Structure formats: C-alpha cells, structure tokens
Coordinates of N, CA and C in Angstrom, one line a residue:
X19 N 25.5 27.3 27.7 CA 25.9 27.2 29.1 C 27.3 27.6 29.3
X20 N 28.2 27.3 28.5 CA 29.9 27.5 28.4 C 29.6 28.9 28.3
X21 N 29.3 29.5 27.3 CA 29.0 30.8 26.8 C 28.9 31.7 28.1
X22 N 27.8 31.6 29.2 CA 27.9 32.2 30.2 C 28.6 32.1 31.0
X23 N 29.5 30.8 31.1 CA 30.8 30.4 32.2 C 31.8 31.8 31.5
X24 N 31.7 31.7 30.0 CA 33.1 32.3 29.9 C 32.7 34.0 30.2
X25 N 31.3 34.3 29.7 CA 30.9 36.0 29.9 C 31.5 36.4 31.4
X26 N 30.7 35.1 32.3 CA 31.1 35.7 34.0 C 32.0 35.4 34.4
X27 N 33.4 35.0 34.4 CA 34.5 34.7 34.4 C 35.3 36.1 33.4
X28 N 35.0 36.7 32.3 CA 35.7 37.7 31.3 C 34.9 38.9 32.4
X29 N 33.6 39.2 32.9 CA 33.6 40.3 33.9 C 34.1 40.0 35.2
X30 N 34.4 38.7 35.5 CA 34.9 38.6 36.7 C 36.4 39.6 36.9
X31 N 36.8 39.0 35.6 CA 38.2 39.4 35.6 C 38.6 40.7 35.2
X32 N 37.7 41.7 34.4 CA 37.7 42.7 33.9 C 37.6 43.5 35.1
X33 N 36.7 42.7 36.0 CA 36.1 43.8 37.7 C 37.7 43.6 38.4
X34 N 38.4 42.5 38.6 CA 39.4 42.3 39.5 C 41.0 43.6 38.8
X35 N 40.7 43.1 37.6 CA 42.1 44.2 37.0 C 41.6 45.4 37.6
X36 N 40.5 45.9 37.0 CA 40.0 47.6 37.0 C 40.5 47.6 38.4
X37 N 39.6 47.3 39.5 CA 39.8 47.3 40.9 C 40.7 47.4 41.3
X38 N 42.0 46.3 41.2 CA 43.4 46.7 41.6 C 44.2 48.1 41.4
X39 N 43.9 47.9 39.9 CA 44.9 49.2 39.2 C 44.3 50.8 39.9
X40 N 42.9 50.6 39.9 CA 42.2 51.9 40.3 C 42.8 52.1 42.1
X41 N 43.1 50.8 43.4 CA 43.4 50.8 44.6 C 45.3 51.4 44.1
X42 N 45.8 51.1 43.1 CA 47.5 51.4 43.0 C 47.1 52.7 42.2
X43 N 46.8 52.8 42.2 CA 46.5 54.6 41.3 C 45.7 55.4 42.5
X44 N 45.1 54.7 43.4 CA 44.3 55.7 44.7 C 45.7 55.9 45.6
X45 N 46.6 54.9 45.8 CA 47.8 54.9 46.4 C 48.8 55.8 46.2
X46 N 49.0 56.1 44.8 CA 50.2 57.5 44.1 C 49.3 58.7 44.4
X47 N 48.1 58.5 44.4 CA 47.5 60.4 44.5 C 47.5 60.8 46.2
X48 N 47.7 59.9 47.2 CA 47.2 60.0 48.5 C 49.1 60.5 49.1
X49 N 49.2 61.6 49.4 CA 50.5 62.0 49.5 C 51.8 61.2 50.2
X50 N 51.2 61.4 51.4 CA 52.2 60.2 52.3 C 52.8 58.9 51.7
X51 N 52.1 58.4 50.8 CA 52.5 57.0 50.6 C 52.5 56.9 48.8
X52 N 54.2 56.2 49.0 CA 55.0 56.2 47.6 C 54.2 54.6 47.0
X53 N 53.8 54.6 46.1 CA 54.2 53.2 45.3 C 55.2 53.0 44.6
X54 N 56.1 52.6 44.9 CA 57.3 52.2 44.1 C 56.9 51.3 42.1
X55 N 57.6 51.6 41.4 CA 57.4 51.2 40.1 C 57.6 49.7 40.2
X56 N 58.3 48.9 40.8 CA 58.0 47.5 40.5 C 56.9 46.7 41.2
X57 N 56.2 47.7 42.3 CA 54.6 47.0 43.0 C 53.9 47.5 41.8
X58 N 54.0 48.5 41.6 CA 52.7 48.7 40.3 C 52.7 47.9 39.1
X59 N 53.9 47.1 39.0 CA 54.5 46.0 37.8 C 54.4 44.7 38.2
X60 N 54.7 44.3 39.6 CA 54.1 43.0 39.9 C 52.9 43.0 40.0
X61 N 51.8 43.9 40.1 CA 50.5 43.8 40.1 C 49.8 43.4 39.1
X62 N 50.2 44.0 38.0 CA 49.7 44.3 36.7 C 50.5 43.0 36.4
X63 N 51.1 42.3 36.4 CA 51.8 41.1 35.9 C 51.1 39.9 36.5
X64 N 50.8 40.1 38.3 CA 49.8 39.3 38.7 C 48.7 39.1 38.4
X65 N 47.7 39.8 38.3 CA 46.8 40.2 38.0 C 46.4 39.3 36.4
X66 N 47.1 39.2 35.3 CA 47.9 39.0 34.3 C 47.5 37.5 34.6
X67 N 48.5 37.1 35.3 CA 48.1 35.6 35.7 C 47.3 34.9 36.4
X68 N 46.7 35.5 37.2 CA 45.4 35.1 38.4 C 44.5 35.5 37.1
X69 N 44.3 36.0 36.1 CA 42.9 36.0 35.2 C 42.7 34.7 34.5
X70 N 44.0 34.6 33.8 CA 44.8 33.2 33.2 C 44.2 32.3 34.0
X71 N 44.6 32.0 35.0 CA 44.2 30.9 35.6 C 42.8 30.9 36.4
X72 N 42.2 31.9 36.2 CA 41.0 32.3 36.5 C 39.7 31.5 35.2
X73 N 40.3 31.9 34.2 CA 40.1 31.3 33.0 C 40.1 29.7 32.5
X74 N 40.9 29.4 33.2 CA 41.4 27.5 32.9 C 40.7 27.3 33.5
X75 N 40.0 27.8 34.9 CA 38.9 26.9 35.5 C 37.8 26.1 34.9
X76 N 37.4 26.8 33.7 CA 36.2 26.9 32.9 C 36.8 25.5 32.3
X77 N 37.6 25.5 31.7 CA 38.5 23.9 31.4 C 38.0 23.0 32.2
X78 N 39.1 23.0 33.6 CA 38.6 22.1 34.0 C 37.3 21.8 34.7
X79 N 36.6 22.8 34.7 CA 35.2 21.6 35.2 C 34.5 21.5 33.8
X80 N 34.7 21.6 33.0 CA 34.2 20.9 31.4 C 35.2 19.4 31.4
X81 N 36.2 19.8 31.5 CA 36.8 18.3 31.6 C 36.0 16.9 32.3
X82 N 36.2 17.7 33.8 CA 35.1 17.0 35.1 C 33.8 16.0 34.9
X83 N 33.2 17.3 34.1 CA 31.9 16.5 33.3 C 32.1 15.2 32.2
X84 N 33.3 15.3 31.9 CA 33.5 14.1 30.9 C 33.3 14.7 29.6
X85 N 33.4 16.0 29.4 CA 33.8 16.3 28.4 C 34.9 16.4 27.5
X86 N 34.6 15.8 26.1 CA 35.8 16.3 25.9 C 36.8 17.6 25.5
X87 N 38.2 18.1 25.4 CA 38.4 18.9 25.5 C 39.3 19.5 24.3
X88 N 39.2 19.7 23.2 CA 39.2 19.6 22.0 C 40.2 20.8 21.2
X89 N 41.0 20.7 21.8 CA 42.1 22.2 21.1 C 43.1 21.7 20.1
X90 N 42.4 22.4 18.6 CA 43.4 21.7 17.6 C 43.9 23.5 16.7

C-alpha cells in the first residue's frame, strides 16, 4: 500500500519537474520574451522543494494512522 503512495507521488513529481522546465524552455525559444537566468534557477530550486515536501506527505498520513515512524 506505501509502495504505491510512494510510485504516485515519485510520478507525481517527475510530471510536475518535466512540466515546468519544458513551460521555461517553451519561454526562451518564443522570441519576444527573455527568461532571465535566476527565474529559471528559482524554478528548478522550487520545484526541488515542493517535491520534498510533496514527499513528506506520505509521512504524515502514515503517522495519522498511528503508525509508527521508524528512521534509524
């Protein structure tokens, strides 16, 4: 059951990176409009951490349940 929390949460997050990076890479090829180098670096750094904590969720509702949570 965890097993599948963590598979769809690891393509959750593999669809959310791809997605971004692919909209800031459609952004530099479309002429008119510049992305500057530190949006394309807060993204990828965001991104970074909204998976992170995308991730911990899986934590806490295993916690929730009264499980315990066991990191040695």
């Amino acid at each position: 059951k965890i097993s599948k929390q963590i598979h769809r949460k690891v393509i959750q997050n593999i669809i959310l990176c791809l997605g971004v990076k692919l909209a800031v890479m459609l952004f530099t090829i479309i002429p008119n409009i510049q992305v500057p180098l530190w949006l394309a670096i807060i993204s990828d750094v965001g991104l970074s951490l909204i998976a992170i904590a995308n991730s911990i969720l899986i934590l806490k509702k295993k916690n929730k349940k009264g499980e315990k949570n066991e990191t040695k």
